[in-house]
Amino acid sequence: MNIVRVALDLPLPKLFDYLAPDSDESDIGRRVTVPFGTASRTGVIISLAQASEQPDSKLKTVTAILRDMPALPADWRELCEFCARYYQTPLGEVTSFALPPMLRRGKLPRMTKVAAVSPAPTSRATVPGAGARDINSAVVLPPLLAAQAAAVAAIDAPRGFACFLLHGVTGSGKTEVYLRAIDAVLARGGQALMLVPEIALTPQLEGRVAARFPGADVVCANSGMADAARARGFLDALGGRADIVLGTRLSIFMPMPRLRLIVVDEEHDASFKQQEGLRYSARDVAIWRAHQLNIPIVLGSATPSLETFHHASTGRYVMLELPERAVAESMPAVRIIDTRREKLQEGLSAALLAGLQNRLERGEQSLVFLNRRGYAPVMACPPCGWVSRCQRCAANLVLHLADQRLRCHHCGFETRVPRACPDCGNVDLMAFGRGTQRLEAMLAERFPEARVLRIDRDSASTPKKWQALLATIHAGGADILVGTQMLAKGHDFPLLTLVGAVGADAALFAADFRAPERLFAQMMQVGGRSGRAALPGEVLIQTEYPDHPLYQALIDHDYLRFARTQLDERRIAGFPPFSFQAMLRAEARAMEQALAFLAAARSAAADIASGITLYDPVPMRMQRLMTLERGQLLVESTSRPALQAFLAAWMERLYALKMPAGLRWHLDVDPLEF
Ligand code: ADP
Ligand code: ZN
Ligand code: ZN
């Protein structure tokens, strides 16, 4: 009896058996539509079988095996299987996520028929290592700096798997190194995959890559793309037509038959970790992928994650340093502004105001960095104590004066700004604290001759608006930029010479042990925006803790000192990378239910938890979201294999636990958010 075992997008950790009379080996990896309950579903055939554990009478027959595109290859299925295992997620959920939505639904984009009959691309693509093609740089390239040349040579040395950390500040020429390494791979007929953080994938970078390889087929992939375009890119990669795939975290699931190099730019970036569904780290999966294919991988950053830095220092990864900027003479001068003894004007120090004035006079751009959007983080009525709270979350509603709304930044709830206090009728409601809108208003008032431009997720709410803002900045159409971390990444602003950071202190004492690491990276990154061309840059950081080692390390641009201090602290505290973690989270109508489930989960682990630390179930820091109460249980071990073995055994028991109606839970392996 011909049976196919199918991965279906269902929250059950198993495959589903169907009869498929006309199936054979070549159907493994094909999409298939099957009847399920009263509906029809599309899944992926993982294996064939002659017998099923289910009684024959229960077996249904497949509706159709979709043979209109090449089967997903074995290495792609292994990749999905690894993710399913490592992240404790049902294989069907992984394969479903790994496919572009259109293919997942059993459809195909229009163009594939056309591509299938056009012989040129397919023939060159189907020959592995088809040899040198004329797709290399058309432009005349500047000679590499010695450190760049050494890095390219190291990456390009034939040695199978190797993980490189390319460490260099913004402007040190990391991208140039990636491009040369990619060039070498293409010249030998290989494919290259370059992962970038969500926000950094701009036409600017696409343009740079496309201009560099005019004859190459460059495929972009991100979740914001239209369905058909994404599916087309996937098929181009699968068919071997794409030479370079450039994309956000999801592009790690691109099938690439001749993949010979992976680059992860800004490897420390939190957007590589998905925070819902399949909670994978694209960076970590990329390292596994490189290992699987026995190819080199390059992780690049000015401020590597401490995990990566630790591996590079202990020799597991190869450290490649780019010690100086490629073009600008020097690094921006970082100055710490002690705000303890100063009366600030709307949150800005005299030094920062003078710096802004001075840049205005010289016709240069400034950026004031504040990582909080909206006008003010909360509205309140001082006489009666009312504050603008979200009804659904344990959070305040943020005042957005621009469109007169109060908004929850967690669940999206919004309402009109009340004219008077809802509790006592007082009409003098106060806005407390400061967001980008308030800063923008203040700067416009203070510098009436300046063109002030705000860049945050509100002003850049669509890719189109975001591109328009970037274009304005590049054209010199703005004098003072007010922005959140959106502006920190991957953009060259040649006229920008001053960066002021306000409100940075909050991250120094946050409960999350990774907060200082993020702050340091953010400050280095935002500082790196200034002085990228001929003009020297300056960074002013306002703080009430001027002596804090983090700021002191920033003055010296000394990532190594910062990283070593942080690693010492982590070692003493037993935090990652000196331990491995997983977080079980539960949400329910009532906190007692969530905590009771977690307590039961903890008990269920009792006899399988050797070498594992199970902490007490506690409410999450953000206790309530969308009216659901949330709790968490942290699991830790000094051994990754021990943790993995434990999680696998534990999951089986968790699926068997009784749950009150409405309770939902998930496991987050290597969690980044606490
Ligand atoms: P990063 O990726 O580290 O920020 P880039 O590779 O973007 O650095 O390089 C910064 C700038 O320096 C770019 O404008 C790039 O074209 C230029 N550049 C890089 N390497 C060289 C070099 N060897 N000679 C001249 N210019 C270079
Ligand atoms: Zn809310
Ligand atoms: Zn009131």
XYZ file of C-alpha atoms and ligand atoms in Angstrom:
703
model
C 0.000 0.000 0.000
C 1.414 3.402 -0.945
C 1.210 5.783 1.949
C 2.596 9.314 2.152
C 3.487 10.902 5.483
C 2.552 14.554 5.378
C 3.606 17.562 7.452
C 0.491 19.681 8.009
C 0.320 23.089 9.623
C -1.316 21.931 12.840
C -0.206 22.335 16.453
C 0.409 18.610 16.784
C 3.915 17.156 16.816
C 3.268 14.374 14.309
C 2.968 13.571 10.615
C -0.307 12.583 8.973
C -0.666 9.448 6.862
C -2.630 9.366 3.604
C -3.091 6.853 0.853
C -1.446 7.908 -2.394
C -1.739 5.085 -4.919
C 0.307 6.795 -7.632
C 3.108 8.119 -5.415
C 6.780 7.231 -5.685
C 10.169 8.327 -4.296
C 10.227 11.418 -6.490
C 7.214 12.792 -4.601
C 9.098 13.226 -1.346
C 9.343 16.966 -0.791
C 6.315 17.763 -2.916
C 3.338 19.722 -1.759
C 0.157 17.746 -1.474
C -3.463 18.635 -0.825
C -5.332 16.348 1.494
C -8.753 16.136 3.084
C -8.656 16.989 6.779
C -11.859 16.894 8.786
C -14.331 18.669 6.583
C -11.710 20.898 4.990
C -8.847 20.559 2.557
C -5.259 21.326 3.543
C -1.925 21.618 1.831
C 1.177 20.066 3.325
C 4.550 18.671 2.367
C 5.300 14.986 1.823
C 8.099 14.059 4.219
C 8.369 10.336 3.570
C 6.717 7.297 2.050
C 5.535 4.242 3.918
C 4.019 0.872 3.132
C 2.047 0.599 6.325
C 0.492 3.015 8.775
C -0.058 2.824 12.517
C -3.599 3.868 11.755
C -6.110 1.211 10.809
C -6.513 1.025 7.012
C -10.181 1.875 7.229
C -9.311 5.248 8.774
C -6.832 6.249 6.072
C -8.020 8.838 3.608
C -6.632 9.339 0.136
C -4.739 12.447 -0.946
C -6.632 14.890 -3.120
C -3.627 15.674 -5.314
C 0.132 15.610 -5.270
C 1.270 18.955 -6.674
C 3.923 18.185 -9.260
C 3.981 21.645 -10.809
C 7.190 22.729 -9.125
C 10.406 20.912 -8.212
C 10.217 18.888 -5.017
C 11.707 20.555 -1.956
C 15.155 18.986 -1.684
C 16.405 16.778 1.121
C 18.676 19.419 2.623
C 15.726 21.823 2.893
C 13.635 19.193 4.632
C 16.508 18.435 6.992
C 16.724 22.140 7.777
C 13.038 22.176 8.680
C 13.445 19.005 10.713
C 16.315 20.556 12.620
C 14.208 23.621 13.437
C 11.302 21.452 14.509
C 13.571 19.504 16.832
C 15.588 22.384 18.187
C 12.710 24.810 18.682
C 10.259 22.105 19.778
C 7.789 23.100 17.075
C 5.688 20.650 15.042
C 7.347 19.944 11.681
C 4.211 20.946 9.797
C 4.289 24.377 11.387
C 7.927 24.738 10.377
C 7.508 23.646 6.743
C 4.452 25.831 6.450
C 6.325 28.847 7.793
C 9.352 28.099 5.625
C 7.277 28.269 2.439
C 6.091 31.614 1.032
C 2.343 32.034 1.744
C 1.327 31.433 -1.857
C 3.167 28.112 -2.147
C 1.949 27.170 1.311
C -1.615 27.493 0.044
C -0.909 25.134 -2.836
C -0.765 27.870 -5.450
C 1.945 28.987 -7.851
C 2.814 32.452 -9.075
C 2.207 33.108 -12.778
C 5.753 33.381 -14.087
C 6.956 29.872 -13.341
C 5.532 28.455 -16.552
C 7.500 31.052 -18.462
C 10.678 30.293 -16.564
C 10.254 26.579 -17.048
C 10.341 26.828 -20.814
C 13.138 29.367 -21.011
C 16.170 27.125 -21.417
C 18.987 29.549 -20.682
C 18.585 30.058 -16.958
C 17.585 26.516 -16.123
C 20.386 24.847 -18.000
C 23.055 26.903 -16.352
C 21.304 26.465 -13.058
C 20.904 22.756 -13.053
C 24.568 22.048 -13.610
C 26.100 22.154 -10.147
C 29.125 24.376 -10.050
C 28.389 25.455 -13.602
C 31.723 27.226 -13.659
C 32.700 30.831 -14.011
C 30.066 33.083 -15.449
C 30.357 36.649 -16.467
C 28.371 38.090 -13.606
C 31.146 39.695 -11.645
C 31.736 43.276 -10.844
C 31.467 45.598 -13.773
C 32.696 48.521 -11.725
C 36.287 49.417 -11.025
C 36.908 48.583 -7.395
C 39.145 50.406 -4.945
C 42.037 48.348 -3.588
C 41.160 46.647 -0.323
C 42.728 47.759 2.924
C 45.126 45.167 4.292
C 42.668 44.021 6.951
C 39.884 43.697 4.386
C 42.102 41.713 2.042
C 43.092 39.381 4.873
C 39.432 38.875 5.767
C 38.422 38.098 2.192
C 41.323 35.667 1.843
C 40.376 33.900 5.071
C 36.726 33.549 4.098
C 37.567 32.409 0.610
C 40.127 29.808 1.687
C 38.744 26.373 0.814
C 38.090 24.629 4.086
C 34.427 23.655 4.280
C 32.524 24.854 7.299
C 33.951 27.768 9.215
C 32.191 30.497 11.160
C 33.839 33.913 10.920
C 33.132 36.912 13.058
C 33.866 40.026 11.018
C 34.226 42.708 13.655
C 34.542 46.333 12.593
C 32.853 49.629 13.316
C 30.331 51.172 10.960
C 32.207 52.305 7.879
C 35.120 49.950 8.376
C 34.317 48.210 5.108
C 32.481 45.072 6.231
C 29.987 45.259 3.382
C 32.870 45.551 0.961
C 34.294 42.333 2.396
C 30.948 40.546 2.008
C 30.683 41.685 -1.595
C 34.173 40.475 -2.484
C 33.560 37.128 -0.818
C 30.251 36.823 -2.680
C 32.013 37.768 -5.888
C 34.445 34.883 -5.457
C 31.601 32.456 -4.809
C 29.638 33.565 -7.870
C 32.731 33.293 -10.025
C 32.856 29.615 -9.158
C 29.189 29.136 -9.980
C 27.894 29.149 -6.420
C 24.969 30.922 -4.774
C 25.286 33.302 -1.840
C 22.807 34.149 0.884
C 22.970 37.439 2.756
C 20.773 38.018 5.776
C 20.173 41.528 7.050
C 18.042 42.927 9.889
C 14.466 43.858 9.083
C 14.903 47.574 8.968
C 18.195 47.577 7.088
C 16.818 45.972 3.972
C 16.409 49.053 1.870
C 16.585 49.802 -1.824
C 19.914 51.402 -0.878
C 21.476 48.050 -0.016
C 19.632 46.240 -2.793
C 20.951 48.879 -5.150
C 24.505 48.477 -3.947
C 24.386 44.719 -4.424
C 22.647 44.906 -7.792
C 25.047 47.573 -9.057
C 27.949 45.446 -8.002
C 26.733 42.335 -9.789
C 24.873 43.620 -12.824
C 24.806 40.249 -14.534
C 23.641 38.356 -11.491
C 20.119 37.380 -10.543
C 19.545 39.007 -7.155
C 16.472 37.870 -5.262
C 15.135 39.835 -2.314
C 13.019 38.275 0.386
C 11.151 39.841 3.256
C 7.739 39.495 4.815
C 6.535 42.823 3.447
C 6.722 41.660 -0.176
C 3.729 40.867 -2.320
C 2.774 37.182 -2.286
C 3.575 36.473 -5.920
C 6.964 38.201 -5.802
C 7.972 36.263 -2.754
C 6.898 32.963 -4.256
C 8.751 33.793 -7.464
C 11.938 34.531 -5.538
C 11.617 31.238 -3.707
C 11.223 29.344 -6.981
C 14.176 31.209 -8.501
C 16.306 30.154 -5.559
C 15.025 26.584 -5.668
C 15.638 26.313 -9.409
C 19.177 27.591 -8.951
C 18.477 30.658 -11.095
C 19.032 33.125 -8.255
C 22.697 33.912 -7.696
C 22.261 36.010 -4.588
C 19.456 35.968 -2.079
C 19.306 39.097 0.041
C 16.731 39.136 2.754
C 15.526 39.273 6.314
C 15.433 36.352 8.733
C 12.920 34.298 6.768
C 15.316 33.942 3.839
C 17.308 31.384 5.790
C 14.574 28.997 4.569
C 15.316 29.655 0.911
C 16.195 26.412 -0.851
C 19.471 27.039 -2.661
C 20.990 24.059 -4.454
C 24.412 25.682 -4.961
C 24.645 27.660 -1.741
C 28.342 28.272 -1.026
C 28.405 31.238 1.370
C 26.155 32.741 4.051
C 26.575 36.271 5.361
C 24.696 37.569 8.404
C 25.100 41.323 8.607
C 24.537 43.038 11.976
C 24.424 39.572 13.481
C 23.639 40.973 16.951
C 20.343 42.415 15.757
C 17.297 41.259 17.703
C 15.156 41.066 14.561
C 16.924 37.837 13.600
C 14.957 36.172 16.380
C 11.295 35.643 15.627
C 9.078 36.366 18.599
C 5.998 34.357 17.650
C 5.099 31.077 16.005
C 8.373 29.409 15.145
C 10.613 31.236 17.623
C 13.823 30.720 15.698
C 17.015 32.699 15.563
C 17.915 33.083 11.897
C 21.524 33.712 12.880
C 21.763 30.485 14.849
C 19.919 28.512 12.189
C 22.257 30.015 9.577
C 25.241 28.640 11.459
C 23.615 25.218 11.535
C 22.850 25.544 7.824
C 26.468 26.403 6.988
C 27.535 23.386 9.000
C 25.029 21.173 7.221
C 26.288 22.275 3.799
C 29.925 22.419 4.894
C 30.355 26.008 3.719
C 31.698 29.202 5.324
C 29.483 31.686 7.157
C 30.382 35.276 8.019
C 28.777 37.064 10.964
C 29.417 40.786 10.760
C 28.933 43.468 13.395
C 30.435 46.486 15.087
C 29.003 45.194 18.347
C 28.723 41.412 18.157
C 26.291 39.675 20.459
C 28.087 38.459 23.551
C 27.326 34.879 22.547
C 29.114 35.341 19.238
C 31.964 37.300 20.763
C 32.465 34.584 23.353
C 32.706 31.900 20.667
C 35.158 34.016 18.695
C 37.328 34.579 21.775
C 37.397 30.905 22.662
C 38.337 29.845 19.135
C 35.093 28.221 18.023
C 34.664 31.022 15.509
C 37.427 32.770 13.611
C 37.795 36.432 14.552
C 38.466 38.846 11.690
C 39.066 42.437 12.733
C 38.663 45.584 10.640
C 40.318 48.088 12.941
C 39.693 51.335 11.091
C 37.167 53.171 8.988
C 37.655 52.815 5.253
C 36.843 56.376 4.248
C 36.325 58.817 7.096
C 39.484 60.017 8.805
C 38.459 59.066 12.296
C 35.700 57.841 14.542
C 33.223 60.424 15.795
C 34.200 62.108 19.052
C 31.899 60.841 21.792
C 31.163 63.230 24.675
C 29.163 62.446 27.760
C 26.930 65.281 28.947
C 26.338 65.140 32.693
C 22.746 66.296 33.148
C 22.604 65.960 36.931
C 23.379 69.562 37.731
C 21.740 71.139 34.745
C 18.259 72.466 34.209
C 17.326 70.959 30.875
C 15.172 72.715 28.330
C 12.491 70.231 27.322
C 14.985 67.485 28.039
C 17.858 68.986 26.051
C 21.128 70.198 27.565
C 22.814 73.501 26.734
C 25.665 71.601 25.093
C 23.346 69.703 22.771
C 21.368 72.834 21.904
C 24.604 74.678 21.122
C 25.738 71.765 18.958
C 22.479 71.855 17.003
C 22.755 75.627 16.532
C 26.301 75.265 15.343
C 25.409 72.570 12.746
C 22.551 74.696 11.490
C 24.926 77.572 10.882
C 27.291 75.296 8.986
C 24.532 73.741 6.929
C 25.132 70.265 8.329
C 22.615 67.731 9.604
C 21.991 66.659 13.193
C 20.116 63.749 14.646
C 18.476 63.663 18.048
C 17.973 60.061 19.024
C 15.183 59.124 21.402
C 13.917 55.607 21.406
C 10.331 56.416 22.343
C 7.694 57.341 19.849
C 4.542 59.343 20.460
C 4.243 62.700 22.188
C 4.374 61.525 25.800
C 4.382 58.028 27.287
C 1.439 58.746 29.593
C -1.338 61.233 30.307
C -2.518 61.867 33.827
C -4.812 63.912 36.021
C -2.707 65.049 38.996
C -5.607 66.071 41.291
C -7.354 62.678 41.231
C -4.562 60.332 40.174
C -6.126 59.087 36.918
C -3.591 57.820 34.368
C -4.168 56.727 30.794
C -4.038 52.955 31.195
C -4.782 50.378 28.553
C -7.898 48.390 29.500
C -6.424 45.278 27.974
C -2.746 45.416 28.952
C -0.577 46.157 31.939
C 0.649 49.260 30.140
C -0.051 52.950 29.722
C -1.692 54.480 26.693
C 0.764 56.702 24.888
C -0.294 60.208 23.925
C -0.087 60.851 20.167
C -0.796 64.526 19.815
C -0.325 64.558 16.043
C -3.642 62.778 15.542
C -5.146 63.359 19.000
C -5.109 59.715 20.031
C -4.156 57.686 23.071
C -2.568 54.460 21.896
C -1.385 51.213 23.437
C 1.952 50.295 21.902
C 1.452 46.680 22.902
C -2.018 45.724 21.665
C -2.852 48.555 19.290
C -5.909 49.715 21.246
C -6.605 53.395 20.656
C -9.043 56.069 21.665
C -9.503 59.841 21.329
C -7.633 62.041 23.761
C -10.262 62.874 26.400
C -11.124 66.560 26.762
C -11.468 66.135 30.502
C -10.493 63.553 33.104
C -12.839 60.551 32.766
C -12.839 60.179 36.579
C -13.213 63.711 37.935
C -13.903 65.997 34.989
C -10.758 68.086 35.433
C -9.865 69.666 32.088
C -6.182 70.223 32.871
C -4.804 66.821 31.942
C -1.020 66.604 31.881
C 1.305 64.860 29.471
C 4.191 63.251 31.355
C 7.530 62.332 29.860
C 8.723 62.811 26.343
C 8.514 61.044 23.018
C 9.739 61.882 19.530
C 6.679 64.012 18.691
C 7.250 66.253 21.686
C 10.911 66.577 20.882
C 10.051 67.424 17.295
C 7.624 70.154 18.430
C 10.129 71.579 20.863
C 12.926 71.668 18.292
C 10.715 73.295 15.680
C 9.859 76.011 18.176
C 13.393 76.482 19.360
C 14.929 76.523 15.866
C 12.237 78.115 13.704
C 14.547 78.361 10.695
C 15.407 74.645 10.799
C 13.665 71.913 8.844
C 12.889 69.316 11.503
C 12.053 65.801 10.364
C 10.749 63.050 12.603
C 11.506 59.445 11.693
C 9.785 56.730 13.691
C 7.304 53.958 13.064
C 4.483 56.526 12.971
C 5.987 58.838 10.371
C 7.457 55.900 8.425
C 4.406 53.694 8.736
C 4.715 52.264 5.210
C 7.801 51.298 3.189
C 6.870 54.062 0.761
C 6.809 56.768 3.431
C 10.040 55.379 4.861
C 11.758 55.582 1.468
C 10.464 59.108 0.983
C 11.890 60.165 4.343
C 15.256 58.599 3.521
C 15.275 60.365 0.166
C 14.564 63.709 1.849
C 17.442 63.191 4.257
C 19.816 62.237 1.463
C 18.827 65.203 -0.631
C 19.720 67.454 2.281
C 16.066 68.349 2.757
C 16.246 68.233 6.549
C 18.432 69.979 9.133
C 17.473 68.247 12.344
C 16.307 64.661 12.437
C 14.429 63.302 15.404
C 14.372 59.576 15.349
C 14.090 56.230 17.060
C 16.242 53.190 16.401
C 14.730 53.051 12.919
C 17.418 55.516 11.957
C 20.241 53.734 13.692
C 20.824 51.004 11.164
C 22.548 50.720 7.885
C 22.146 54.162 6.431
C 24.787 56.506 5.165
C 23.965 60.161 5.733
C 26.894 62.146 4.354
C 25.715 65.506 5.759
C 25.125 64.220 9.270
C 27.780 65.388 11.709
C 26.076 65.505 15.092
C 24.164 62.843 16.980
C 22.576 63.602 20.329
C 21.206 60.747 22.428
C 18.603 61.514 25.077
C 16.805 59.203 27.457
C 19.372 56.432 27.104
C 19.782 55.838 30.852
C 16.563 53.836 31.150
C 18.297 50.797 29.666
C 21.167 50.861 32.182
C 19.132 49.431 35.002
C 16.507 47.440 33.147
C 15.506 44.055 34.529
C 16.580 42.296 31.328
C 20.217 41.213 31.567
C 20.703 41.927 27.878
C 19.624 45.586 28.144
C 23.157 47.024 28.524
C 24.348 44.993 25.542
C 21.516 46.424 23.441
C 22.137 49.958 24.654
C 25.819 49.755 23.813
C 25.072 48.402 20.338
C 22.446 51.051 19.752
C 24.724 53.890 20.852
C 27.591 52.629 18.697
C 25.250 52.249 15.786
C 23.550 55.581 16.084
C 26.903 57.246 16.652
C 28.160 55.543 13.531
C 25.627 57.531 11.501
C 27.682 60.663 11.970
C 30.840 61.590 10.159
C 30.600 58.866 7.542
C 31.930 61.017 4.759
C 34.514 63.769 4.721
C 32.965 65.729 7.618
C 34.037 64.751 11.147
C 31.286 63.527 13.445
C 30.396 64.181 17.047
C 28.189 62.242 19.434
C 26.725 63.764 22.597
C 25.145 61.410 25.110
C 23.044 62.957 27.861
C 23.136 60.975 31.087
C 22.803 61.121 34.827
C 25.422 58.388 35.135
C 28.428 59.871 33.360
C 30.867 57.495 35.062
C 29.049 54.351 34.095
C 31.543 51.908 32.495
C 29.233 51.480 29.515
C 29.462 55.164 28.619
C 33.166 55.234 29.367
C 33.696 52.392 26.912
C 31.636 54.301 24.348
C 33.916 57.322 24.639
C 36.820 55.112 23.626
C 34.783 53.156 21.023
C 36.021 50.205 22.999
C 33.704 47.324 22.278
C 36.250 44.786 23.488
C 36.488 46.333 26.943
C 32.724 46.550 27.223
C 32.247 42.985 26.019
C 34.824 41.554 28.410
C 33.308 43.333 31.404
C 29.848 42.141 30.454
C 31.045 38.590 29.916
C 32.681 38.577 33.346
C 29.364 39.609 34.870
C 27.504 36.968 32.902
C 29.975 34.287 33.931
C 29.521 35.120 37.597
C 25.732 35.225 37.257
C 25.640 32.057 35.144
C 23.785 33.799 32.317
C 24.167 32.990 28.609
C 26.558 32.326 26.958
C 27.608 30.445 30.101
C 24.259 28.714 30.292
C 21.464 27.773 27.906
C 17.884 28.739 28.474
C 14.344 28.051 27.442
C 11.212 29.835 28.561
C 7.821 28.237 28.955
C 5.119 30.890 28.764
C 1.421 30.503 29.457
C -1.448 32.906 29.057
C -4.963 32.617 30.444
C -7.967 34.642 31.581
C -6.669 34.641 35.136
C -3.094 34.737 36.396
C -3.783 31.836 38.797
C -4.631 29.632 35.827
C -1.465 30.535 33.983
C 0.695 30.000 37.061
C -1.102 26.761 37.955
C -0.381 25.382 34.492
C 3.276 26.339 34.813
C 3.431 24.736 38.257
C 1.972 21.551 36.811
C 4.513 21.708 34.003
C 7.245 22.060 36.599
C 6.004 19.022 38.515
C 5.787 17.038 35.303
C 9.501 17.668 34.811
C 10.561 16.406 38.215
C 11.971 13.004 37.234
C 13.534 14.036 33.905
C 15.295 17.221 34.948
C 18.747 16.036 35.912
C 21.301 18.726 35.152
C 18.468 21.199 34.558
C 17.461 24.153 36.709
C 13.745 24.876 36.761
C 12.886 28.268 38.218
C 9.598 29.193 39.860
C 6.674 30.192 37.696
C 6.268 33.982 37.853
C 4.100 36.594 36.161
C 5.765 38.083 33.094
C 7.066 41.620 33.375
C 4.382 42.683 30.921
C 1.750 40.843 32.956
C -1.331 41.392 30.906
C -1.562 41.663 27.134
C -4.804 41.830 25.153
C -6.744 40.979 28.347
C -4.747 37.789 28.872
C -2.690 37.250 32.023
C 0.759 35.907 31.318
C 3.208 33.831 33.316
C 6.587 32.318 32.587
C 8.856 29.540 33.779
C 12.569 29.710 33.031
C 14.560 26.531 32.385
C 18.327 26.575 32.355
C 21.287 24.265 31.933
C 25.018 24.566 31.461
C 24.778 21.901 28.757
C 22.946 22.499 25.519
C 22.540 18.785 24.715
C 21.184 18.160 28.215
C 18.707 21.006 27.803
C 17.671 19.747 24.360
C 17.122 16.196 25.594
C 15.134 17.479 28.534
C 12.946 19.743 26.391
C 12.070 16.917 24.023
C 10.976 14.678 26.876
C 9.204 17.513 28.648
C 7.227 18.558 25.579
C 5.618 15.137 25.331
C 4.367 15.545 28.857
C 3.259 19.120 28.289
C 1.071 18.059 25.383
C -0.571 15.567 27.733
C -1.241 18.051 30.542
C -4.813 19.094 31.294
C -5.472 22.715 30.454
C -8.286 25.018 31.496
C -10.305 26.393 28.582
C -8.667 29.378 26.948
C -5.179 28.636 28.224
C -2.388 28.797 25.685
C 1.272 28.020 26.118
C 4.454 27.972 24.103
C 8.109 27.214 24.552
C 10.770 29.732 23.558
C 14.235 28.206 23.131
C 17.144 30.646 23.566
C 14.715 33.432 24.518
C 15.849 37.004 23.998
C 12.994 38.746 25.782
C 12.385 38.413 29.495
P 30.493 48.831 6.780
O 29.706 47.767 6.102
O 31.511 48.288 7.748
O 29.687 49.915 7.385
P 31.210 49.630 4.060
O 31.685 48.398 3.412
O 29.846 50.089 3.748
O 31.419 49.547 5.649
O 32.268 50.781 3.731
C 32.082 52.117 4.155
C 32.409 53.037 2.998
O 33.759 52.882 2.641
C 31.606 52.728 1.753
O 31.287 53.936 1.126
C 32.558 51.906 0.909
O 32.295 52.060 -0.453
C 33.893 52.491 1.288
N 34.986 51.526 1.222
C 35.004 50.287 1.739
N 36.195 49.699 1.518
C 36.946 50.579 0.827
C 38.293 50.565 0.309
N 39.073 49.501 0.449
N 38.712 51.653 -0.333
C 37.926 52.725 -0.484
N 36.663 52.807 -0.027
C 36.168 51.754 0.635
Zn -2.974 47.351 25.227
Zn -9.103 63.394 37.460
